Amino acid sequence: MRTTSVFGILIALAGTQQLAFAGECENAPFGRCGGEGWEGSECCNEGYECKVQNPYYSQCVPIDQSGSSCAQAYGQCGGKAFTGETCCVSGFECVKANTWYSQCLPKYRWGSSDAPVESSGNDKEASKSVEPVEPSTSVPQVEKPTTTSTTTTTTVKETEPTTTKEHTTTTTKAPETTTTTKKPETTTTTTTSSSSSSSTYAPISGGSSGDGSTTRYWDCCKASCSWPGKADVSSPVGVCAADGVSLTDNNEQSGCNGGSGYMCNDNQPWAINDDLAYGFAAASIAGKDESGWCCGCYELSFTSGAVEGKKMVVQVTNTGGDLGSNHFDLQIPGGGVGIFNGCQTQWNAPSDGWGQRYGGLSSASGCSDLPKELQAGCEWRFNWFKNADNPSVTFKEVTCPAELTKKTGCSRS
């Protein structure tokens, strides 16, 4: 589930892709710091405390500093027209994402071992969440598979989703014309049918590849790659109004920060066949920043858990200071809202989201509590994805299938 907890981040990376932590304590923000069987350090960095999640899992989470006059952890601390506090509580620093938004991110964050951790402005305006380790669950130890580069094109069959298209509606008043654009409202299914269309993608020569980790989240917040100027792309990732369908201005503030911009309903996963799925993710790729990964696509080959051997192609639409190196936080409705619950203002979700705030739903029956527009992606997790808990992956950068770029409106130039 997306992630590190407040994003419970359980990271299991193998081989040469190692993580270096810039800070006084070896435990990362939202990293594990205790629980039955834990033999690592129990310390947390400045601004964090080790909090028990269950008997098997304790985690470094932000200390409650609500009495401070400065902006809170992960809160907004700057940007055009912003009038709030520009300082951050202890343990956090104000990092500029773009002209419109700066955010309080941890001083000590996970980074690549190839370079020191710096304030890069890669904000996650969405929160991420991960399911704490249950008694029968252990952090997977990844055995690196042999990876062979290939330049051949992969051809797959895609399930044709049942789609109701809502055409652009234009209302004209003299002397002005007001245009409201709506995205096609798509109901996805997790099973294939006889009605299918051809879809292709291929590895990118010289593209990023390696071993990585996954988590899951769905917080309804506007994605970071939706802001203009993040990367050289055809257009930023589409931003939707509260209905999750009507497109709004890319400069609209996130619903998680008092604005009216949200993640679009169709940015959820769906099955192509029994062994391949498409979807979207927040990510952090070693050696790159947002300009290098926004709207890029990656083929994930799962190497652990119930989905071992399956593949998923994701387009990166978001990022986060809490993400580890080569970390993909899959966007799955009902996967946990984490620290920012934009679903509360968009869908009147409970204050902690659906299920656990960090981890989300525990069974498919809970999907019925979500808006009908998000239920298909929620059920995908318990069907095609077999409720896998943060499986490890090998990944490679690929050309984006048209089905993904059509939903986001974003293609790398």
mmCIF file of C-alpha atoms in Angstrom:
data_model
loop_
_atom_site.group_PDB
_atom_site.id
_atom_site.type_symbol
_atom_site.label_atom_id
_atom_site.label_comp_id
_atom_site.label_asym_id
_atom_site.label_seq_id
_atom_site.Cartn_x
_atom_site.Cartn_y
_atom_site.Cartn_z
ATOM 1 C CA MET A 1 0.000 0.000 0.000
ATOM 2 C CA ARG A 2 1.461 3.145 -0.793
ATOM 3 C CA THR A 3 4.033 3.002 1.285
ATOM 4 C CA THR A 4 5.817 3.751 4.312
ATOM 5 C CA SER A 5 3.501 4.278 7.102
ATOM 6 C CA VAL A 6 2.346 7.120 8.037
ATOM 7 C CA PHE A 7 3.103 5.446 5.186
ATOM 8 C CA GLY A 8 4.516 2.344 6.831
ATOM 9 C CA ILE A 9 7.310 1.860 4.382
ATOM 10 C CA LEU A 10 8.526 -1.701 4.226
ATOM 11 C CA ILE A 11 11.449 -1.726 1.848
ATOM 12 C CA ALA A 12 13.174 -4.887 0.718
ATOM 13 C CA LEU A 13 15.726 -4.144 -1.951
ATOM 14 C CA ALA A 14 18.318 -6.649 -3.137
ATOM 15 C CA GLY A 15 21.716 -6.617 -4.806
ATOM 16 C CA THR A 16 23.519 -3.444 -5.780
ATOM 17 C CA GLN A 17 20.517 -1.129 -5.483
ATOM 18 C CA GLN A 18 21.089 -0.252 -1.868
ATOM 19 C CA LEU A 19 19.723 2.581 0.239
ATOM 20 C CA ALA A 20 21.744 5.151 2.115
ATOM 21 C CA PHE A 21 20.149 7.211 4.841
ATOM 22 C CA ALA A 22 21.241 10.770 5.468
ATOM 23 C CA GLY A 23 20.633 11.434 9.133
ATOM 24 C CA GLU A 24 21.570 10.664 12.699
ATOM 25 C CA CYS A 25 19.512 7.468 12.965
ATOM 26 C CA GLU A 26 19.543 4.467 10.636
ATOM 27 C CA ASN A 27 15.740 4.249 10.697
ATOM 28 C CA ALA A 28 14.045 6.275 7.966
ATOM 29 C CA PRO A 29 10.940 8.399 8.512
ATOM 30 C CA PHE A 30 8.089 5.889 8.642
ATOM 31 C CA GLY A 31 10.636 3.083 8.883
ATOM 32 C CA ARG A 32 10.291 0.130 11.233
ATOM 33 C CA CYS A 33 11.716 0.625 14.730
ATOM 34 C CA GLY A 34 10.369 -2.283 16.776
ATOM 35 C CA GLY A 35 7.986 -5.176 17.218
ATOM 36 C CA GLU A 36 8.261 -8.869 18.001
ATOM 37 C CA GLY A 37 11.305 -10.356 16.319
ATOM 38 C CA TRP A 38 12.792 -6.950 15.419
ATOM 39 C CA GLU A 39 16.562 -6.848 15.934
ATOM 40 C CA GLY A 40 17.295 -3.455 14.406
ATOM 41 C CA SER A 41 17.614 -0.012 15.960
ATOM 42 C CA GLU A 42 14.697 1.445 17.933
ATOM 43 C CA CYS A 43 15.730 5.063 17.403
ATOM 44 C CA CYS A 44 13.964 7.643 15.238
ATOM 45 C CA ASN A 45 15.255 10.875 13.755
ATOM 46 C CA GLU A 46 14.399 14.385 14.903
ATOM 47 C CA GLY A 47 10.684 15.088 14.622
ATOM 48 C CA TYR A 48 9.730 11.378 14.799
ATOM 49 C CA GLU A 49 8.920 8.919 17.561
ATOM 50 C CA CYS A 50 8.732 5.128 17.607
ATOM 51 C CA LYS A 51 5.053 4.254 17.887
ATOM 52 C CA VAL A 52 3.578 0.774 18.314
ATOM 53 C CA GLN A 53 1.253 -0.161 15.429
ATOM 54 C CA ASN A 54 0.656 -3.718 16.618
ATOM 55 C CA PRO A 55 2.655 -6.293 18.648
ATOM 56 C CA TYR A 56 4.684 -7.157 15.550
ATOM 57 C CA TYR A 57 5.355 -3.716 14.122
ATOM 58 C CA SER A 58 6.452 -0.327 15.481
ATOM 59 C CA GLN A 59 7.152 2.612 13.218
ATOM 60 C CA CYS A 60 8.848 6.030 13.196
ATOM 61 C CA VAL A 61 5.980 8.502 12.793
ATOM 62 C CA PRO A 62 5.903 12.316 13.132
ATOM 63 C CA ILE A 63 5.656 13.614 16.686
ATOM 64 C CA ASP A 64 2.494 15.575 17.396
ATOM 65 C CA GLN A 65 3.687 19.185 17.277
ATOM 66 C CA SER A 66 0.249 20.739 16.867
ATOM 67 C CA GLY A 67 1.131 23.354 19.480
ATOM 68 C CA SER A 68 3.856 24.796 17.242
ATOM 69 C CA SER A 69 3.247 28.004 15.322
ATOM 70 C CA CYS A 70 5.126 26.560 12.336
ATOM 71 C CA ALA A 71 3.624 24.482 9.518
ATOM 72 C CA GLN A 72 3.076 20.845 10.491
ATOM 73 C CA ALA A 73 4.790 17.769 9.030
ATOM 74 C CA TYR A 74 4.035 17.470 5.303
ATOM 75 C CA GLY A 75 2.014 20.685 5.433
ATOM 76 C CA GLN A 76 2.277 23.566 2.967
ATOM 77 C CA CYS A 77 4.900 26.160 3.865
ATOM 78 C CA GLY A 78 5.110 28.361 0.794
ATOM 79 C CA GLY A 79 4.019 29.084 -2.750
ATOM 80 C CA LYS A 80 2.467 31.838 -4.787
ATOM 81 C CA ALA A 81 -0.439 33.457 -2.929
ATOM 82 C CA PHE A 82 0.278 31.349 0.176
ATOM 83 C CA THR A 83 -0.226 33.363 3.375
ATOM 84 C CA GLY A 84 0.442 30.737 6.066
ATOM 85 C CA GLU A 85 3.520 29.927 8.121
ATOM 86 C CA THR A 86 6.731 29.475 6.145
ATOM 87 C CA CYS A 87 8.674 27.709 8.896
ATOM 88 C CA CYS A 88 8.384 23.965 9.616
ATOM 89 C CA VAL A 89 8.166 22.034 12.877
ATOM 90 C CA SER A 90 11.244 20.336 14.311
ATOM 91 C CA GLY A 91 12.709 17.650 12.050
ATOM 92 C CA PHE A 92 11.254 19.091 8.830
ATOM 93 C CA GLU A 93 12.362 21.631 6.243
ATOM 94 C CA CYS A 94 10.438 23.679 3.684
ATOM 95 C CA VAL A 95 11.130 22.261 0.210
ATOM 96 C CA LYS A 96 9.961 24.062 -2.929
ATOM 97 C CA ALA A 97 8.058 21.906 -5.399
ATOM 98 C CA ASN A 98 7.010 24.628 -7.834
ATOM 99 C CA THR A 99 5.894 28.245 -7.918
ATOM 100 C CA TRP A 100 2.607 27.370 -6.267
ATOM 101 C CA TYR A 101 3.618 24.895 -3.619
ATOM 102 C CA SER A 102 6.324 24.252 -1.017
ATOM 103 C CA GLN A 103 6.011 21.477 1.550
ATOM 104 C CA CYS A 104 7.469 20.530 4.953
ATOM 105 C CA LEU A 105 9.452 17.339 4.266
ATOM 106 C CA PRO A 106 11.724 15.366 6.643
ATOM 107 C CA LYS A 107 15.268 16.679 7.010
ATOM 108 C CA TYR A 108 16.401 13.071 6.908
ATOM 109 C CA ARG A 109 15.062 11.086 3.961
ATOM 110 C CA TRP A 110 15.889 7.917 2.050
ATOM 111 C CA GLY A 111 18.162 8.452 -0.915
ATOM 112 C CA SER A 112 20.257 6.587 -3.452
ATOM 113 C CA SER A 113 23.638 5.312 -2.337
ATOM 114 C CA ASP A 114 25.032 6.927 -5.472
ATOM 115 C CA ALA A 115 24.497 10.481 -4.265
ATOM 116 C CA PRO A 116 23.863 12.439 -1.075
ATOM 117 C CA VAL A 117 20.269 13.201 -0.140
ATOM 118 C CA GLU A 118 19.292 16.749 -1.010
ATOM 119 C CA SER A 119 16.145 18.826 -0.920
ATOM 120 C CA SER A 120 15.054 18.230 -4.493
ATOM 121 C CA GLY A 121 11.562 19.680 -4.390
ATOM 122 C CA ASN A 122 9.999 16.302 -5.125
ATOM 123 C CA ASP A 123 6.924 16.695 -2.987
ATOM 124 C CA LYS A 124 4.262 14.109 -2.542
ATOM 125 C CA GLU A 125 1.019 15.986 -2.402
ATOM 126 C CA ALA A 126 -0.575 12.654 -1.878
ATOM 127 C CA SER A 127 -0.063 10.624 1.230
ATOM 128 C CA LYS A 128 0.947 7.091 1.129
ATOM 129 C CA SER A 129 0.115 4.210 3.353
ATOM 130 C CA VAL A 130 1.293 0.719 3.940
ATOM 131 C CA GLU A 131 -0.152 -2.192 5.796
ATOM 132 C CA PRO A 132 1.757 -3.033 9.003
ATOM 133 C CA VAL A 133 3.278 -6.484 9.216
ATOM 134 C CA GLU A 134 0.796 -9.051 10.472
ATOM 135 C CA PRO A 135 1.806 -12.035 12.635
ATOM 136 C CA SER A 136 2.157 -14.322 9.623
ATOM 137 C CA THR A 137 3.926 -11.754 7.456
ATOM 138 C CA SER A 138 7.626 -11.057 7.280
ATOM 139 C CA VAL A 139 9.597 -8.598 5.227
ATOM 140 C CA PRO A 140 10.360 -10.451 1.997
ATOM 141 C CA GLN A 141 13.951 -11.326 1.288
ATOM 142 C CA VAL A 142 14.444 -10.774 -2.417
ATOM 143 C CA GLU A 143 16.539 -13.226 -4.360
ATOM 144 C CA LYS A 144 17.690 -11.375 -7.396
ATOM 145 C CA PRO A 145 16.553 -13.042 -10.590
ATOM 146 C CA THR A 146 18.750 -12.934 -13.631
ATOM 147 C CA THR A 147 17.661 -9.966 -15.712
ATOM 148 C CA THR A 148 18.169 -10.056 -19.466
ATOM 149 C CA SER A 149 17.728 -6.905 -21.495
ATOM 150 C CA THR A 150 15.605 -7.203 -24.581
ATOM 151 C CA THR A 151 14.620 -4.942 -27.413
ATOM 152 C CA THR A 152 11.736 -6.957 -28.696
ATOM 153 C CA THR A 153 8.224 -5.581 -28.600
ATOM 154 C CA THR A 154 5.771 -7.195 -26.203
ATOM 155 C CA THR A 155 2.269 -7.659 -27.558
ATOM 156 C CA VAL A 156 -0.588 -8.318 -25.166
ATOM 157 C CA LYS A 157 -4.337 -8.537 -25.297
ATOM 158 C CA GLU A 158 -6.276 -6.059 -23.241
ATOM 159 C CA THR A 159 -9.688 -6.497 -21.741
ATOM 160 C CA GLU A 160 -11.974 -3.936 -23.291
ATOM 161 C CA PRO A 161 -13.493 -2.105 -20.305
ATOM 162 C CA THR A 162 -17.140 -1.189 -20.271
ATOM 163 C CA THR A 163 -17.021 2.529 -20.973
ATOM 164 C CA THR A 164 -19.686 5.208 -20.955
ATOM 165 C CA LYS A 165 -18.327 8.259 -22.728
ATOM 166 C CA GLU A 166 -19.461 11.697 -21.730
ATOM 167 C CA HIS A 167 -18.733 14.076 -24.562
ATOM 168 C CA THR A 168 -17.586 17.633 -24.008
ATOM 169 C CA THR A 169 -20.548 19.751 -22.972
ATOM 170 C CA THR A 170 -20.498 23.407 -24.004
ATOM 171 C CA THR A 171 -22.880 26.035 -22.674
ATOM 172 C CA THR A 172 -22.823 29.326 -24.591
ATOM 173 C CA LYS A 173 -23.836 32.669 -23.196
ATOM 174 C CA ALA A 174 -23.599 35.852 -25.106
ATOM 175 C CA PRO A 175 -20.977 37.110 -25.290
ATOM 176 C CA GLU A 176 -18.932 34.360 -23.496
ATOM 177 C CA THR A 177 -18.552 30.616 -23.971
ATOM 178 C CA THR A 178 -18.122 28.377 -20.943
ATOM 179 C CA THR A 179 -16.734 24.911 -21.619
ATOM 180 C CA THR A 180 -16.690 22.047 -19.156
ATOM 181 C CA THR A 181 -14.606 19.031 -20.138
ATOM 182 C CA LYS A 182 -15.319 15.649 -18.662
ATOM 183 C CA LYS A 183 -13.120 12.595 -18.823
ATOM 184 C CA PRO A 184 -14.743 9.404 -20.086
ATOM 185 C CA GLU A 185 -16.162 7.650 -17.042
ATOM 186 C CA THR A 186 -14.747 4.150 -17.138
ATOM 187 C CA THR A 187 -15.842 1.077 -15.248
ATOM 188 C CA THR A 188 -12.971 -1.410 -15.255
ATOM 189 C CA THR A 189 -13.192 -5.142 -14.744
ATOM 190 C CA THR A 190 -10.632 -7.578 -13.425
ATOM 191 C CA THR A 191 -11.412 -10.412 -15.809
ATOM 192 C CA THR A 192 -10.697 -10.735 -19.502
ATOM 193 C CA SER A 193 -13.401 -11.244 -22.097
ATOM 194 C CA SER A 194 -13.658 -12.241 -25.723
ATOM 195 C CA SER A 195 -13.851 -8.571 -26.657
ATOM 196 C CA SER A 196 -10.245 -7.355 -26.684
ATOM 197 C CA SER A 197 -7.989 -4.858 -28.378
ATOM 198 C CA SER A 198 -4.292 -5.002 -29.149
ATOM 199 C CA SER A 199 -1.854 -3.047 -27.007
ATOM 200 C CA THR A 200 1.922 -2.832 -27.298
ATOM 201 C CA TYR A 201 4.877 -1.545 -25.318
ATOM 202 C CA ALA A 202 8.613 -2.145 -25.611
ATOM 203 C CA PRO A 203 11.742 -1.707 -23.463
ATOM 204 C CA ILE A 204 13.511 1.651 -23.811
ATOM 205 C CA SER A 205 17.171 1.288 -24.738
ATOM 206 C CA GLY A 206 19.279 2.705 -21.936
ATOM 207 C CA GLY A 207 16.231 3.134 -19.706
ATOM 208 C CA SER A 208 16.200 2.599 -15.955
ATOM 209 C CA SER A 209 16.049 -0.952 -14.643
ATOM 210 C CA GLY A 210 16.860 -2.945 -11.539
ATOM 211 C CA ASP A 211 15.359 -4.357 -8.358
ATOM 212 C CA GLY A 212 12.712 -2.452 -6.445
ATOM 213 C CA SER A 213 9.961 -2.454 -3.869
ATOM 214 C CA THR A 214 6.236 -1.723 -3.960
ATOM 215 C CA THR A 215 3.622 -0.374 -1.583
ATOM 216 C CA ARG A 216 0.077 0.897 -2.181
ATOM 217 C CA TYR A 217 -2.107 3.949 -1.525
ATOM 218 C CA TRP A 218 -5.131 5.945 -2.632
ATOM 219 C CA ASP A 219 -5.524 9.319 -0.913
ATOM 220 C CA CYS A 220 -7.476 11.147 -3.644
ATOM 221 C CA CYS A 221 -4.939 14.029 -3.645
ATOM 222 C CA LYS A 222 -3.813 15.832 -6.778
ATOM 223 C CA ALA A 223 -0.679 14.115 -8.082
ATOM 224 C CA SER A 224 2.674 15.883 -8.080
ATOM 225 C CA CYS A 225 3.147 15.313 -11.846
ATOM 226 C CA SER A 226 -0.092 17.257 -12.384
ATOM 227 C CA TRP A 227 1.726 20.542 -11.698
ATOM 228 C CA PRO A 228 3.032 22.361 -14.798
ATOM 229 C CA GLY A 229 6.768 22.443 -15.357
ATOM 230 C CA LYS A 230 7.653 19.176 -13.649
ATOM 231 C CA ALA A 231 9.042 17.501 -16.766
ATOM 232 C CA ASP A 232 9.255 17.770 -20.543
ATOM 233 C CA VAL A 233 5.851 16.252 -21.303
ATOM 234 C CA SER A 234 2.961 16.789 -23.702
ATOM 235 C CA SER A 235 0.913 18.151 -20.801
ATOM 236 C CA PRO A 236 0.844 17.545 -17.029
ATOM 237 C CA VAL A 237 -1.195 14.664 -15.617
ATOM 238 C CA GLY A 238 -4.866 15.596 -15.673
ATOM 239 C CA VAL A 239 -6.459 17.031 -12.518
ATOM 240 C CA CYS A 240 -10.106 16.333 -11.769
ATOM 241 C CA ALA A 241 -12.776 18.177 -9.843
ATOM 242 C CA ALA A 242 -14.515 16.514 -6.901
ATOM 243 C CA ASP A 243 -16.577 14.280 -9.201
ATOM 244 C CA GLY A 244 -13.341 12.603 -10.327
ATOM 245 C CA VAL A 245 -14.332 13.092 -13.959
ATOM 246 C CA SER A 246 -14.466 16.804 -14.865
ATOM 247 C CA LEU A 247 -11.003 18.126 -15.695
ATOM 248 C CA THR A 248 -9.875 21.304 -13.956
ATOM 249 C CA ASP A 249 -6.902 23.678 -14.288
ATOM 250 C CA ASN A 250 -3.484 22.141 -13.600
ATOM 251 C CA ASN A 251 -2.651 25.080 -11.352
ATOM 252 C CA GLU A 252 -5.609 24.292 -9.093
ATOM 253 C CA GLN A 253 -4.486 23.568 -5.537
ATOM 254 C CA SER A 254 -4.838 20.001 -4.276
ATOM 255 C CA GLY A 255 -7.969 19.042 -2.372
ATOM 256 C CA CYS A 256 -5.578 17.840 0.328
ATOM 257 C CA ASN A 257 -4.403 21.416 0.813
ATOM 258 C CA GLY A 258 -7.681 23.304 0.706
ATOM 259 C CA GLY A 259 -8.114 23.408 -3.074
ATOM 260 C CA SER A 260 -10.480 21.571 -5.401
ATOM 261 C CA GLY A 261 -8.058 19.436 -7.430
ATOM 262 C CA TYR A 262 -8.186 15.642 -7.023
ATOM 263 C CA MET A 263 -6.905 12.413 -8.539
ATOM 264 C CA CYS A 264 -9.089 11.312 -11.441
ATOM 265 C CA ASN A 265 -11.238 8.197 -10.979
ATOM 266 C CA ASP A 266 -9.706 6.354 -13.924
ATOM 267 C CA ASN A 267 -6.178 6.428 -12.495
ATOM 268 C CA GLN A 268 -6.809 3.024 -10.899
ATOM 269 C CA PRO A 269 -5.485 -0.402 -11.982
ATOM 270 C CA TRP A 270 -7.154 -2.979 -14.203
ATOM 271 C CA ALA A 271 -6.341 -6.431 -15.572
ATOM 272 C CA ILE A 272 -5.282 -7.015 -19.161
ATOM 273 C CA ASN A 273 -5.172 -10.791 -18.723
ATOM 274 C CA ASP A 274 -4.356 -13.244 -15.930
ATOM 275 C CA ASP A 275 -0.663 -12.346 -16.007
ATOM 276 C CA LEU A 276 -0.599 -8.645 -16.935
ATOM 277 C CA ALA A 277 -2.211 -5.514 -15.506
ATOM 278 C CA TYR A 278 -1.976 -1.774 -16.171
ATOM 279 C CA GLY A 279 -2.089 1.014 -13.628
ATOM 280 C CA PHE A 280 -0.434 4.054 -12.094
ATOM 281 C CA ALA A 281 2.031 4.733 -9.303
ATOM 282 C CA ALA A 282 4.012 7.246 -7.334
ATOM 283 C CA ALA A 283 7.695 6.462 -7.657
ATOM 284 C CA SER A 284 11.276 7.339 -6.879
ATOM 285 C CA ILE A 285 13.862 6.025 -9.357
ATOM 286 C CA ALA A 286 17.561 5.903 -8.488
ATOM 287 C CA GLY A 287 19.606 8.471 -10.405
ATOM 288 C CA LYS A 288 16.576 10.508 -11.462
ATOM 289 C CA ASP A 289 14.227 13.164 -10.157
ATOM 290 C CA GLU A 290 10.706 14.143 -11.187
ATOM 291 C CA SER A 291 11.923 15.591 -14.469
ATOM 292 C CA GLY A 292 13.201 12.125 -15.324
ATOM 293 C CA TRP A 293 10.322 9.945 -14.153
ATOM 294 C CA CYS A 294 7.083 11.973 -14.373
ATOM 295 C CA CYS A 295 4.782 10.255 -16.895
ATOM 296 C CA GLY A 296 7.358 7.574 -17.658
ATOM 297 C CA CYS A 297 6.230 3.932 -17.788
ATOM 298 C CA TYR A 298 7.806 0.873 -16.172
ATOM 299 C CA GLU A 299 7.168 -2.846 -16.477
ATOM 300 C CA LEU A 300 7.158 -4.369 -12.993
ATOM 301 C CA SER A 301 7.817 -8.103 -12.709
ATOM 302 C CA PHE A 302 6.730 -9.288 -9.265
ATOM 303 C CA THR A 303 9.324 -11.483 -7.545
ATOM 304 C CA SER A 304 7.614 -12.327 -4.250
ATOM 305 C CA GLY A 305 4.221 -12.975 -2.711
ATOM 306 C CA ALA A 306 1.041 -14.301 -4.276
ATOM 307 C CA VAL A 307 1.655 -12.398 -7.537
ATOM 308 C CA GLU A 308 5.175 -13.723 -8.125
ATOM 309 C CA GLY A 309 5.631 -14.185 -11.874
ATOM 310 C CA LYS A 310 2.945 -11.668 -12.868
ATOM 311 C CA LYS A 311 3.679 -8.332 -14.539
ATOM 312 C CA MET A 312 2.227 -4.841 -14.285
ATOM 313 C CA VAL A 313 2.952 -1.788 -16.430
ATOM 314 C CA VAL A 314 2.561 1.472 -14.521
ATOM 315 C CA GLN A 315 2.767 5.108 -15.517
ATOM 316 C CA VAL A 316 4.358 7.312 -12.869
ATOM 317 C CA THR A 317 2.085 10.218 -11.924
ATOM 318 C CA ASN A 318 3.287 11.089 -8.420
ATOM 319 C CA THR A 319 6.290 11.051 -6.096
ATOM 320 C CA GLY A 320 7.105 11.576 -2.428
ATOM 321 C CA GLY A 321 9.862 12.458 -0.025
ATOM 322 C CA ASP A 322 9.031 9.300 1.915
ATOM 323 C CA LEU A 323 9.694 6.942 -0.987
ATOM 324 C CA GLY A 324 12.831 4.828 -1.095
ATOM 325 C CA SER A 325 15.159 4.299 -4.016
ATOM 326 C CA ASN A 326 13.476 2.320 -6.826
ATOM 327 C CA HIS A 327 10.190 2.351 -4.941
ATOM 328 C CA PHE A 328 6.801 2.123 -6.681
ATOM 329 C CA ASP A 329 3.725 3.109 -4.641
ATOM 330 C CA LEU A 330 0.804 1.582 -6.541
ATOM 331 C CA GLN A 331 -2.400 3.613 -6.768
ATOM 332 C CA ILE A 332 -5.109 1.243 -5.544
ATOM 333 C CA PRO A 333 -8.467 2.492 -4.211
ATOM 334 C CA GLY A 334 -8.934 1.369 -0.627
ATOM 335 C CA GLY A 335 -5.169 0.944 -0.203
ATOM 336 C CA GLY A 336 -4.915 3.463 2.645
ATOM 337 C CA VAL A 337 -4.995 7.260 2.717
ATOM 338 C CA GLY A 338 -1.947 7.877 4.895
ATOM 339 C CA ILE A 339 -1.262 11.341 6.256
ATOM 340 C CA PHE A 340 -3.412 13.304 3.780
ATOM 341 C CA ASN A 341 -7.001 12.133 3.445
ATOM 342 C CA GLY A 342 -8.297 13.958 0.395
ATOM 343 C CA CYS A 343 -11.012 11.315 0.110
ATOM 344 C CA GLN A 344 -12.757 12.886 3.079
ATOM 345 C CA THR A 345 -13.513 16.111 1.198
ATOM 346 C CA GLN A 346 -13.965 14.419 -2.178
ATOM 347 C CA TRP A 347 -16.099 11.430 -1.181
ATOM 348 C CA ASN A 348 -17.035 12.073 2.459
ATOM 349 C CA ALA A 349 -14.820 9.154 3.459
ATOM 350 C CA PRO A 350 -14.236 8.421 7.171
ATOM 351 C CA SER A 351 -11.562 10.506 8.888
ATOM 352 C CA ASP A 352 -9.079 7.613 8.641
ATOM 353 C CA GLY A 353 -10.206 6.591 5.177
ATOM 354 C CA TRP A 354 -11.657 3.205 4.284
ATOM 355 C CA GLY A 355 -10.275 0.495 6.559
ATOM 356 C CA GLN A 356 -7.039 1.348 8.338
ATOM 357 C CA ARG A 357 -5.531 4.755 7.664
ATOM 358 C CA TYR A 358 -2.217 3.064 7.014
ATOM 359 C CA GLY A 359 -2.959 -0.151 5.180
ATOM 360 C CA GLY A 360 -6.493 0.333 3.972
ATOM 361 C CA LEU A 361 -9.038 -2.438 3.650
ATOM 362 C CA SER A 362 -8.338 -5.966 4.836
ATOM 363 C CA SER A 363 -10.905 -7.810 2.682
ATOM 364 C CA ALA A 364 -12.785 -7.464 -0.595
ATOM 365 C CA SER A 365 -16.089 -7.031 1.232
ATOM 366 C CA GLY A 366 -14.961 -3.564 2.287
ATOM 367 C CA CYS A 367 -14.813 -2.400 -1.335
ATOM 368 C CA SER A 368 -18.572 -1.873 -1.238
ATOM 369 C CA ASP A 369 -17.979 1.026 1.174
ATOM 370 C CA LEU A 370 -16.126 2.959 -1.527
ATOM 371 C CA PRO A 371 -17.886 5.108 -4.140
ATOM 372 C CA LYS A 372 -19.020 2.899 -7.006
ATOM 373 C CA GLU A 373 -16.573 4.754 -9.270
ATOM 374 C CA LEU A 374 -13.635 3.332 -7.296
ATOM 375 C CA GLN A 375 -14.874 -0.172 -6.491
ATOM 376 C CA ALA A 376 -13.420 -1.898 -9.567
ATOM 377 C CA GLY A 377 -9.857 -0.879 -8.697
ATOM 378 C CA CYS A 378 -10.416 -1.900 -5.085
ATOM 379 C CA GLU A 379 -11.655 -5.351 -6.124
ATOM 380 C CA TRP A 380 -8.702 -5.689 -8.513
ATOM 381 C CA ARG A 381 -6.436 -5.810 -5.472
ATOM 382 C CA PHE A 382 -8.216 -8.808 -3.991
ATOM 383 C CA ASN A 383 -8.708 -10.593 -7.331
ATOM 384 C CA TRP A 384 -5.913 -10.172 -9.885
ATOM 385 C CA PHE A 385 -3.417 -8.866 -7.308
ATOM 386 C CA LYS A 386 -4.392 -11.633 -4.830
ATOM 387 C CA ASN A 387 -4.126 -9.187 -1.916
ATOM 388 C CA ALA A 388 -0.322 -9.353 -2.172
ATOM 389 C CA ASP A 389 1.364 -7.349 0.590
ATOM 390 C CA ASN A 390 4.047 -5.064 -0.844
ATOM 391 C CA PRO A 391 5.673 -7.586 -3.214
ATOM 392 C CA SER A 392 9.219 -6.983 -4.455
ATOM 393 C CA VAL A 393 9.864 -6.436 -8.163
ATOM 394 C CA THR A 394 12.395 -6.221 -10.908
ATOM 395 C CA PHE A 395 11.607 -3.343 -13.264
ATOM 396 C CA LYS A 396 12.544 -1.861 -16.603
ATOM 397 C CA GLU A 397 11.561 1.351 -18.330
ATOM 398 C CA VAL A 398 9.260 0.840 -21.319
ATOM 399 C CA THR A 399 7.317 2.850 -23.850
ATOM 400 C CA CYS A 400 3.914 3.803 -22.488
ATOM 401 C CA PRO A 401 0.867 1.859 -23.690
ATOM 402 C CA ALA A 402 -1.684 4.195 -25.252
ATOM 403 C CA GLU A 403 -4.280 3.017 -22.722
ATOM 404 C CA LEU A 404 -2.309 4.684 -19.909
ATOM 405 C CA THR A 405 -1.430 7.975 -21.595
ATOM 406 C CA LYS A 406 -5.020 8.341 -22.774
ATOM 407 C CA LYS A 407 -6.209 8.398 -19.173
ATOM 408 C CA THR A 408 -3.615 10.881 -17.862
ATOM 409 C CA GLY A 409 -3.229 13.006 -20.985
ATOM 410 C CA CYS A 410 0.520 12.969 -20.316
ATOM 411 C CA SER A 411 3.287 11.620 -22.543
ATOM 412 C CA ARG A 412 7.017 12.224 -22.214
ATOM 413 C CA SER A 413 8.472 14.270 -25.038
#
